[in-house]
Amino acid sequence: MNILRSLLLVDLALVLSSCSMQIMLNTHTLHHGDEFDNIDWNYHRWIAPGEGDLRSPCPGMNTLANHGFISRDGRNITIPMVLKAADVVYNNPVDPVLNLALKLALLTTDAPDSFTLDDLKLHGTVEHDASISRLDYALGDNLHFNSTVFSTLSESNPDSDVYNTTSVGQVLEERLALAKKENAELVNTIKERQSQLLEASLFLSAMGDPRTGVAPKRFVQIFFREERLPLAEGWKRPASPINSESLINIMTQLNEASQTKGPWLPSSLTTCPWVRLQPEGAAIVWPPQLSNT
């Protein structure tokens, strides 16, 4: 747990040094907390993206766009916009973990204070290999949902109607093992490892209970496959907030459950954590890589 907490703080310090944008909450039409039940669900009804609309590799962000909590066209997304939406919809108040991810998102674009959902597919910043729902960048389409990739999760824990940290941890381990076999250009550093653990903890929390990491399968399936809030199926905003403490708790459980066949180790040509700092041209990484000459 201390290792994961330290990694979160190290990553946060890295991004804070790169992005000095202050977080100011937007007071647009959305409502917080107890007012979730008063949301106009006709206005925020699910609408599939149309021609020209942009989406990302992240089902959580795409779901917010499909319901109109952030721009439905996937453009001009700002940090305050996402912070407000994540709080309203997922009970994920402003928190260092969410701030970190959103500040990384700004590195995927040359725009000074916004990004598009499509920008997030840039390999090596927010997007990463060994996803549970997208192909690796070197293997093809790393943007859109892939049912074959997702089958590792969808077919897991077959004798239960829920996913939990044990079953999802085993899925993470299996997905990484498959990526090692299939992707000669796999990037698997501690940064990717932490991203995988964090994302898994987020979907278990948002679709289930942030205190336990248990989520009904029917909610998770809709969340990934349709990128829709499963309101009609009975989903409700988590009663407990999603924050650093709850996420680290679930990440710790996932970390343990995903090492049944041996300890996780970096296993790519690049073994040190790195972040791609801009979208165009040759990749610039941090920390700088040493030259072989």
Short mmCIF file of N, CA, C and O in Angstrom, two decimals, residues 2-16 96-97 100 194 244 248:
data_model
loop_
_atom_site.label_atom_id
_atom_site.label_comp_id
_atom_site.label_asym_id
_atom_site.label_seq_id
_atom_site.Cartn_x
_atom_site.Cartn_y
_atom_site.Cartn_z
N ASN A 2 1.96 1.22 0.79
CA ASN A 2 2.85 2.37 0.82
C ASN A 2 3.51 2.60 -0.52
O ASN A 2 3.76 3.74 -0.92
N ILE A 3 3.82 1.49 -1.25
CA ILE A 3 4.43 1.63 -2.57
C ILE A 3 3.47 2.32 -3.52
O ILE A 3 3.83 3.26 -4.24
N LEU A 4 2.20 1.88 -3.53
CA LEU A 4 1.22 2.49 -4.42
C LEU A 4 1.00 3.94 -4.07
O LEU A 4 0.89 4.81 -4.94
N ARG A 5 0.95 4.25 -2.77
CA ARG A 5 0.75 5.64 -2.35
C ARG A 5 1.94 6.50 -2.81
O ARG A 5 1.78 7.61 -3.30
N SER A 6 3.16 5.95 -2.68
CA SER A 6 4.35 6.68 -3.10
C SER A 6 4.34 6.93 -4.59
O SER A 6 4.70 8.01 -5.07
N LEU A 7 3.92 5.91 -5.36
CA LEU A 7 3.87 6.06 -6.82
C LEU A 7 2.88 7.13 -7.23
O LEU A 7 3.13 7.92 -8.13
N LEU A 8 1.73 7.17 -6.55
CA LEU A 8 0.74 8.21 -6.85
C LEU A 8 1.33 9.59 -6.60
O LEU A 8 1.17 10.51 -7.39
N LEU A 9 2.06 9.74 -5.50
CA LEU A 9 2.64 11.04 -5.18
C LEU A 9 3.74 11.41 -6.15
O LEU A 9 3.88 12.57 -6.54
N VAL A 10 4.55 10.41 -6.58
CA VAL A 10 5.61 10.69 -7.55
C VAL A 10 5.01 11.13 -8.88
O VAL A 10 5.43 12.12 -9.50
N ASP A 11 4.00 10.40 -9.34
CA ASP A 11 3.34 10.76 -10.60
C ASP A 11 2.70 12.13 -10.51
O ASP A 11 2.76 12.93 -11.44
N LEU A 12 2.07 12.41 -9.38
CA LEU A 12 1.42 13.70 -9.21
C LEU A 12 2.45 14.82 -9.26
O LEU A 12 2.24 15.84 -9.91
N ALA A 13 3.59 14.63 -8.62
CA ALA A 13 4.63 15.65 -8.64
C ALA A 13 5.15 15.88 -10.06
O ALA A 13 5.41 17.01 -10.48
N LEU A 14 5.28 14.79 -10.84
CA LEU A 14 5.73 14.91 -12.23
C LEU A 14 4.78 15.77 -13.04
O LEU A 14 5.21 16.68 -13.75
N VAL A 15 3.50 15.49 -12.94
CA VAL A 15 2.54 16.21 -13.76
C VAL A 15 2.38 17.64 -13.28
O VAL A 15 2.25 18.56 -14.08
N LEU A 16 2.41 17.85 -11.97
CA LEU A 16 2.30 19.21 -11.46
C LEU A 16 3.44 20.07 -11.95
O LEU A 16 3.28 21.27 -12.19
N PRO A 96 -6.59 14.35 -5.86
CA PRO A 96 -5.30 14.32 -6.58
C PRO A 96 -5.22 13.28 -7.68
O PRO A 96 -4.59 13.52 -8.71
N VAL A 97 -5.86 12.12 -7.50
CA VAL A 97 -5.77 11.08 -8.52
C VAL A 97 -6.47 11.52 -9.81
O VAL A 97 -5.93 11.38 -10.90
N LEU A 100 -4.56 14.34 -11.50
CA LEU A 100 -3.38 13.82 -12.19
C LEU A 100 -3.73 13.32 -13.59
O LEU A 100 -3.10 13.70 -14.58
N GLN A 194 0.53 0.94 -13.03
CA GLN A 194 -0.31 1.73 -12.14
C GLN A 194 -1.58 2.21 -12.85
O GLN A 194 -2.66 2.25 -12.25
N SER A 244 -8.88 9.14 -3.23
CA SER A 244 -7.56 8.50 -3.19
C SER A 244 -7.53 7.32 -2.22
O SER A 244 -6.97 6.26 -2.52
N ILE A 248 -6.81 3.59 -3.57
CA ILE A 248 -5.59 2.89 -3.16
C ILE A 248 -5.93 1.56 -2.50
O ILE A 248 -5.24 0.55 -2.69
#
